[in-house]
Amino acid sequence: MTNILRSFVVSFAAAAAAAAFAATGATAHEYKVGALDIGHPWSRPTPKEANIAGGYLTITNKGKTPDRLIGGSSPVAGQIEVHEIVDVDGMVKTRPVTNGIEIKPGKTVELKPGALRIVLLGLKEPLQVGQKIKGTLVFEKAGPVDIIYNVEENAGAAVNGVNGAHKHH
């Protein structure tokens, strides 16, 4: 009986340690600049011929004044723009957001497929699942912050057929 109990305690402790490790791993993919928290930057894998990819994440403003995501850069792309999804004559298209994306105090903005997003233009290579893409986001007040986009599959995330593999117009 004692051996069974000891085995259970050791197994339970190992499981608890693994859960704690997994929890800290999840928070390791978050970034902070000024009063802004940036959560889980990611992108989808792209086909070989793609010249564009979407970047997705959350931005939470824990401060007392608004800020704006105004741009960024990445060594895997020629340029980065902040885009919104619009309906033009019944066709879903992306277009640059003129003055960036405002993040109001106490609010979270989610950049996600089918909505606001970061667009990596002029890809220098296809993005592959498991790849880590370096990037920098630039905020009007908080300034620049270096991040890493995880390239991951996100089955079912495409909204209305919009995905990161379309051609930029």
PDB file of N, CA and C in Angstrom, residues 16 25 30 32 41 48 57 67-68 70 86 91 94 99 108 134 141 143-144:
ATOM      1  N   ALA A  16       1.884  17.790 -11.806  1.00  0.00           N
ATOM      2  CA  ALA A  16       1.773  19.183 -11.363  1.00  0.00           C
ATOM      3  C   ALA A  16       2.944  20.007 -11.900  1.00  0.00           C
ATOM      4  N   GLY A  25       5.226  28.346 -19.961  1.00  0.00           N
ATOM      5  CA  GLY A  25       5.531  28.383 -21.381  1.00  0.00           C
ATOM      6  C   GLY A  25       4.518  29.229 -22.130  1.00  0.00           C
ATOM      7  N   GLU A  30       4.327  36.272 -24.448  1.00  0.00           N
ATOM      8  CA  GLU A  30       3.702  37.567 -24.259  1.00  0.00           C
ATOM      9  C   GLU A  30       4.802  38.609 -24.130  1.00  0.00           C
ATOM     10  N   LYS A  32       5.730  43.036 -23.459  1.00  0.00           N
ATOM     11  CA  LYS A  32       5.266  44.255 -22.806  1.00  0.00           C
ATOM     12  C   LYS A  32       6.116  45.423 -23.282  1.00  0.00           C
ATOM     13  N   PRO A  41       1.643  36.503 -30.449  1.00  0.00           N
ATOM     14  CA  PRO A  41       1.759  36.789 -31.884  1.00  0.00           C
ATOM     15  C   PRO A  41       1.902  35.490 -32.677  1.00  0.00           C
ATOM     16  N   LYS A  48       4.290  28.212 -51.176  1.00  0.00           N
ATOM     17  CA  LYS A  48       5.568  28.688 -51.723  1.00  0.00           C
ATOM     18  C   LYS A  48       5.422  29.968 -52.530  1.00  0.00           C
ATOM     19  N   LEU A  57      -2.484  38.797 -33.110  1.00  0.00           N
ATOM     20  CA  LEU A  57      -2.099  38.916 -31.702  1.00  0.00           C
ATOM     21  C   LEU A  57      -3.152  39.729 -30.973  1.00  0.00           C
ATOM     22  N   ASP A  67      -3.047  54.586 -27.026  1.00  0.00           N
ATOM     23  CA  ASP A  67      -1.839  54.461 -27.837  1.00  0.00           C
ATOM     24  C   ASP A  67      -2.278  53.901 -29.184  1.00  0.00           C
ATOM     25  N   ARG A  68      -1.365  53.867 -30.151  1.00  0.00           N
ATOM     26  CA  ARG A  68      -1.680  53.362 -31.489  1.00  0.00           C
ATOM     27  C   ARG A  68      -0.579  52.449 -31.989  1.00  0.00           C
ATOM     28  N   ILE A  70       1.242  51.627 -35.036  1.00  0.00           N
ATOM     29  CA  ILE A  70       1.388  52.384 -36.289  1.00  0.00           C
ATOM     30  C   ILE A  70       2.230  51.669 -37.340  1.00  0.00           C
ATOM     31  N   VAL A  86     -12.414  44.954 -45.328  1.00  0.00           N
ATOM     32  CA  VAL A  86     -13.565  45.740 -45.765  1.00  0.00           C
ATOM     33  C   VAL A  86     -14.298  45.000 -46.875  1.00  0.00           C
ATOM     34  N   MET A  91     -17.036  42.117 -52.380  1.00  0.00           N
ATOM     35  CA  MET A  91     -15.792  41.355 -52.283  1.00  0.00           C
ATOM     36  C   MET A  91     -15.054  41.754 -51.011  1.00  0.00           C
ATOM     37  N   THR A  94      -8.545  43.493 -48.059  1.00  0.00           N
ATOM     38  CA  THR A  94      -7.843  44.158 -46.967  1.00  0.00           C
ATOM     39  C   THR A  94      -7.330  45.489 -47.474  1.00  0.00           C
ATOM     40  N   ASN A  99      -4.325  55.604 -39.981  1.00  0.00           N
ATOM     41  CA  ASN A  99      -3.613  56.156 -38.823  1.00  0.00           C
ATOM     42  C   ASN A  99      -3.258  55.103 -37.783  1.00  0.00           C
ATOM     43  N   THR A 108      -8.759  45.817 -24.833  1.00  0.00           N
ATOM     44  CA  THR A 108      -7.940  44.864 -25.587  1.00  0.00           C
ATOM     45  C   THR A 108      -8.403  44.888 -27.035  1.00  0.00           C
ATOM     46  N   LYS A 134      10.945  36.577 -36.315  1.00  0.00           N
ATOM     47  CA  LYS A 134      11.244  37.797 -35.561  1.00  0.00           C
ATOM     48  C   LYS A 134      10.482  38.964 -36.161  1.00  0.00           C
ATOM     49  N   LYS A 141       3.135  55.941 -28.917  1.00  0.00           N
ATOM     50  CA  LYS A 141       3.648  56.467 -27.647  1.00  0.00           C
ATOM     51  C   LYS A 141       4.630  55.513 -26.971  1.00  0.00           C
ATOM     52  N   GLY A 143       6.450  53.199 -28.311  1.00  0.00           N
ATOM     53  CA  GLY A 143       7.643  52.948 -29.100  1.00  0.00           C
ATOM     54  C   GLY A 143       7.727  51.522 -29.614  1.00  0.00           C
ATOM     55  N   PRO A 144       8.930  51.076 -29.991  1.00  0.00           N
ATOM     56  CA  PRO A 144       9.096  49.745 -30.586  1.00  0.00           C
ATOM     57  C   PRO A 144       9.191  48.631 -29.533  1.00  0.00           C
TER      58      PRO A 144
END
